[in-house]
Short mmCIF file of C-alpha atoms in Angstrom, two decimals:
data_model
loop_
_atom_site.label_atom_id
_atom_site.label_comp_id
_atom_site.label_asym_id
_atom_site.label_seq_id
_atom_site.Cartn_x
_atom_site.Cartn_y
_atom_site.Cartn_z
CA ASN J 1 0.27 36.74 70.18
CA ALA J 2 3.88 37.85 70.63
CA GLY J 3 4.63 36.03 73.92
CA VAL J 4 8.01 37.17 75.27
CA THR J 5 9.86 39.75 73.19
CA GLN J 6 13.54 40.19 73.94
CA THR J 7 15.89 42.67 72.29
CA PRO J 8 18.52 42.93 70.97
CA LYS J 9 19.43 39.53 69.52
CA PHE J 10 23.12 40.32 69.34
CA GLN J 11 25.30 42.90 71.06
CA VAL J 12 29.01 43.60 71.28
CA LEU J 13 30.25 45.83 74.09
CA LYS J 14 33.58 47.12 75.21
CA THR J 15 34.68 46.56 78.77
CA GLY J 16 33.17 49.21 81.01
CA GLN J 17 30.25 50.08 78.77
CA SER J 18 26.70 49.84 80.05
CA MET J 19 23.61 48.63 78.27
CA THR J 20 20.05 47.48 78.83
CA LEU J 21 18.50 44.27 77.56
CA GLN J 22 14.81 44.73 76.98
CA CYS J 23 12.13 42.15 77.78
CA ALA J 24 8.38 42.46 77.39
CA GLN J 25 5.57 39.93 77.66
CA ASP J 26 1.93 40.23 76.67
CA MET J 27 0.52 37.29 78.63
CA ASN J 28 -0.15 39.18 81.88
CA HIS J 29 2.35 36.98 83.69
CA GLU J 30 3.32 38.04 87.18
CA TYR J 31 6.57 36.09 87.23
CA MET J 32 9.49 37.23 85.06
CA SER J 33 13.13 36.28 85.18
CA TRP J 34 16.51 36.65 83.53
CA TYR J 35 18.95 33.82 82.95
CA ARG J 36 22.39 33.54 81.49
CA GLN J 37 23.52 30.44 79.64
CA ASP J 38 27.15 29.42 79.57
CA PRO J 39 28.57 26.19 78.12
CA GLY J 40 28.41 23.31 80.58
CA MET J 41 26.56 25.34 83.20
CA GLY J 42 22.98 25.26 82.05
CA LEU J 43 20.85 28.33 82.72
CA ARG J 44 21.65 30.33 85.80
CA LEU J 45 19.18 32.75 87.31
CA ILE J 46 20.32 36.36 87.47
CA HIS J 47 17.29 38.25 88.81
CA TYR J 48 13.59 37.59 88.99
CA SER J 49 10.34 39.38 89.78
CA VAL J 50 7.04 38.10 91.16
CA GLY J 51 5.13 41.24 90.21
CA ALA J 52 5.37 44.93 89.43
CA GLY J 53 7.58 46.68 91.95
CA ILE J 54 9.02 43.44 93.33
CA THR J 55 12.42 42.08 92.33
CA ASP J 56 14.94 39.76 93.91
CA GLN J 57 18.34 38.28 93.25
CA GLY J 58 18.98 34.90 91.73
CA GLU J 59 22.15 32.80 91.69
CA VAL J 60 24.43 35.22 89.81
CA PRO J 61 23.21 38.82 90.35
CA ASN J 62 26.51 40.68 90.56
CA GLY J 63 27.02 43.26 87.83
CA TYR J 64 23.35 43.33 86.85
CA ASN J 65 20.42 45.50 87.81
CA VAL J 66 16.68 45.09 87.20
CA SER J 67 13.46 46.96 87.80
CA ARG J 68 9.80 46.08 87.26
CA SER J 69 7.67 49.18 86.89
CA THR J 70 4.94 47.42 84.89
CA THR J 71 3.65 43.85 84.63
CA GLU J 72 4.75 43.72 81.00
CA ASP J 73 8.36 44.90 81.12
CA PHE J 74 11.45 43.59 82.89
CA PRO J 75 14.68 45.17 81.61
CA LEU J 76 18.13 43.92 82.59
CA ARG J 77 20.89 46.49 82.98
CA LEU J 78 24.60 45.78 82.76
CA LEU J 79 26.19 48.52 84.79
CA SER J 80 29.83 48.21 83.65
CA ALA J 81 30.33 45.32 81.25
CA ALA J 82 33.11 42.82 81.90
CA PRO J 83 34.41 39.98 79.68
CA SER J 84 32.98 37.51 82.24
CA GLN J 85 29.52 38.71 81.22
CA THR J 86 29.96 37.34 77.72
CA SER J 87 27.07 34.91 77.51
CA VAL J 88 23.66 34.19 76.05
CA TYR J 89 20.89 35.87 78.01
CA PHE J 90 17.28 34.70 78.19
CA CYS J 91 14.27 36.47 79.56
CA ALA J 92 11.40 34.23 80.66
CA SER J 93 7.94 34.60 82.16
CA SER J 94 5.38 32.27 83.69
CA GLY J 95 1.93 32.22 85.17
CA ASP J 96 0.71 31.40 88.64
CA TRP J 97 1.58 28.39 90.71
CA GLY J 98 -0.01 25.13 89.70
CA SER J 99 0.25 22.70 86.83
CA THR J 100 1.70 23.73 83.49
CA ASN J 101 0.89 27.38 84.27
CA GLU J 102 4.29 27.37 85.87
CA LYS J 103 6.13 26.57 82.66
CA LEU J 104 8.49 29.23 81.44
CA PHE J 105 7.91 31.11 78.21
CA PHE J 106 11.27 32.23 76.88
CA GLY J 107 12.41 35.10 74.74
CA SER J 108 14.59 34.32 71.75
CA GLY J 109 17.80 35.15 73.61
CA THR J 110 20.54 37.77 73.38
CA GLN J 111 24.07 36.82 72.45
CA LEU J 112 26.32 39.30 74.26
CA SER J 113 30.05 39.63 73.73
CA VAL J 114 32.16 41.88 75.93
CA LEU J 115 35.58 42.68 74.51
CA ALA T 1 19.87 24.10 98.91
CA GLN T 2 17.91 23.51 95.73
CA LYS T 3 19.83 21.71 93.03
CA ILE T 4 19.32 19.88 89.76
CA THR T 5 21.85 17.30 88.60
CA GLN T 6 22.12 15.95 85.07
CA THR T 7 25.01 13.50 84.97
CA GLN T 8 25.06 12.80 81.23
CA PRO T 9 26.82 15.59 79.31
CA GLY T 10 26.19 13.77 76.03
CA MET T 11 24.11 10.83 74.84
CA PHE T 12 23.84 8.95 71.56
CA VAL T 13 20.75 7.05 70.42
CA GLN T 14 19.85 5.26 67.24
CA GLU T 15 16.91 6.63 65.29
CA LYS T 16 13.60 4.95 66.27
CA GLU T 17 14.98 3.70 69.58
CA ALA T 18 13.99 4.97 73.04
CA VAL T 19 16.35 6.98 75.22
CA THR T 20 16.32 8.02 78.88
CA LEU T 21 17.85 11.27 80.04
CA ASP T 22 18.65 11.32 83.74
CA CYS T 23 17.75 14.03 86.21
CA THR T 24 17.97 14.10 89.98
CA TYR T 25 16.95 17.00 92.16
CA ASP T 26 17.40 18.17 95.69
CA THR T 27 14.87 20.22 97.61
CA SER T 28 13.35 20.33 101.05
CA ASP T 29 10.12 21.85 99.75
CA PRO T 30 7.11 19.55 100.04
CA SER T 31 5.63 20.96 96.85
CA TYR T 32 7.42 21.62 93.57
CA GLY T 33 7.13 21.37 89.82
CA LEU T 34 9.53 19.53 87.56
CA PHE T 35 10.06 20.41 83.91
CA TRP T 36 12.00 19.39 80.86
CA TYR T 37 12.96 21.85 78.14
CA LYS T 38 14.54 21.26 74.74
CA GLN T 39 17.01 23.59 73.11
CA PRO T 40 17.72 22.81 69.44
CA SER T 41 20.71 24.26 67.63
CA SER T 42 18.60 27.31 66.74
CA GLY T 43 18.85 28.32 70.40
CA GLU T 44 15.19 28.63 71.34
CA MET T 45 13.92 27.05 74.54
CA ILE T 46 10.96 24.70 74.10
CA PHE T 47 8.84 23.36 76.95
CA LEU T 48 8.36 19.59 76.75
CA ILE T 49 6.70 18.22 79.87
CA TYR T 50 5.65 19.02 83.45
CA GLN T 51 5.31 16.89 86.59
CA GLY T 52 3.86 18.16 89.84
CA SER T 53 5.29 16.73 93.04
CA TYR T 54 1.84 15.57 94.18
CA ASP T 55 0.88 14.01 90.86
CA GLN T 56 0.28 10.31 91.31
CA GLN T 57 0.87 9.37 87.71
CA ASN T 58 3.88 9.97 85.50
CA ALA T 59 3.36 12.77 83.01
CA THR T 60 3.22 11.99 79.29
CA GLU T 61 3.17 14.29 76.27
CA GLY T 62 3.20 12.43 72.99
CA ARG T 63 6.59 10.69 72.66
CA TYR T 64 7.81 12.22 75.91
CA SER T 65 7.21 10.74 79.33
CA LEU T 66 8.61 11.65 82.70
CA ASN T 67 9.67 8.80 84.95
CA PHE T 68 9.02 10.38 88.36
CA GLN T 69 10.41 8.58 91.40
CA LYS T 70 9.74 10.89 94.30
CA ALA T 71 11.52 8.90 96.99
CA ARG T 72 14.67 8.83 94.88
CA LYS T 73 14.21 12.47 93.85
CA SER T 74 14.50 11.43 90.25
CA ALA T 75 12.71 12.85 87.19
CA ASN T 76 14.08 11.14 84.12
CA LEU T 77 12.86 12.05 80.64
CA VAL T 78 12.05 9.17 78.31
CA ILE T 79 11.85 9.84 74.59
CA SER T 80 10.30 6.99 72.64
CA ALA T 81 10.95 6.32 68.95
CA SER T 82 13.73 8.89 68.62
CA GLN T 83 13.77 11.07 65.53
CA LEU T 84 16.62 13.00 63.94
CA GLY T 85 14.88 16.21 65.00
CA ASP T 86 15.27 15.18 68.63
CA SER T 87 18.98 16.00 68.44
CA ALA T 88 19.26 18.92 70.84
CA MET T 89 20.22 20.02 74.32
CA TYR T 90 17.79 18.94 77.04
CA PHE T 91 17.43 20.70 80.37
CA CYS T 92 15.76 19.45 83.52
CA ALA T 93 14.34 22.17 85.77
CA MET T 94 12.56 22.54 89.08
CA ARG T 95 10.33 25.23 90.57
CA PRO T 96 9.94 24.90 94.35
CA SER T 97 6.85 26.32 96.03
CA THR T 98 8.88 28.55 98.33
CA GLY T 99 11.69 31.00 97.75
CA GLY T 100 9.92 33.17 95.22
CA PHE T 101 9.00 30.42 92.78
CA LYS T 102 12.43 30.51 91.20
CA THR T 103 13.01 27.94 88.47
CA ILE T 104 16.46 26.37 88.56
CA PHE T 105 18.07 24.32 85.81
CA GLY T 106 20.49 21.48 85.46
CA ALA T 107 23.60 21.70 83.27
CA GLY T 108 21.86 19.88 80.44
CA THR T 109 22.35 16.76 78.32
CA ARG T 110 23.18 16.95 74.64
CA LEU T 111 21.38 14.23 72.71
CA PHE T 112 22.61 13.03 69.34
CA VAL T 113 20.25 10.89 67.25
CA LYS T 114 22.02 8.72 64.69
CA ALA T 115 20.41 7.72 61.40
#
């Protein structure tokens, strides 16, 4: 049981480059989300999805794009990388509302550096 | 606005002693879930404990308990009999029932367990 698979683990980009962070889950979760983690700021929500074809913005969506064509996959696209996007990125999924079904299952994270 | 506040950037505890990590939250939703996650130095995110807003009793999971005071909007994590392996970053999180079931996080508390 793979859970949430997130790739790549590390990435270095130059300013202005674009890239896609991949995220896939095999738990049939409807809810998927992307967070960025910066020192002293906890995890901040970038974008989230409550099902295939449905996405919405979180707290810090600027500079990022998402789509959800299948239940399993939720890629995050950096359109034109900026040094301010240097961060650790986490993909997470969860089940339906109610009890510990709501807990987030996290990918292993992507450490992104933008030079 | 939904918000999680963790006022302790860092905490020290002696091995085998108990420690309380503070968390307050702000929401106008009548129904919500509260969570604690642990992030060791390896970077993975580990779910620890869940408390539903309508749960009458405080949640417990092994050495972890959640001191839930609804009127004070407080959800403190209590770790009993601290172990060296408890040294990590701890995040409090909340998932309101409205607004797309977004989970928001506090800034975190770094716990150091001394031998």
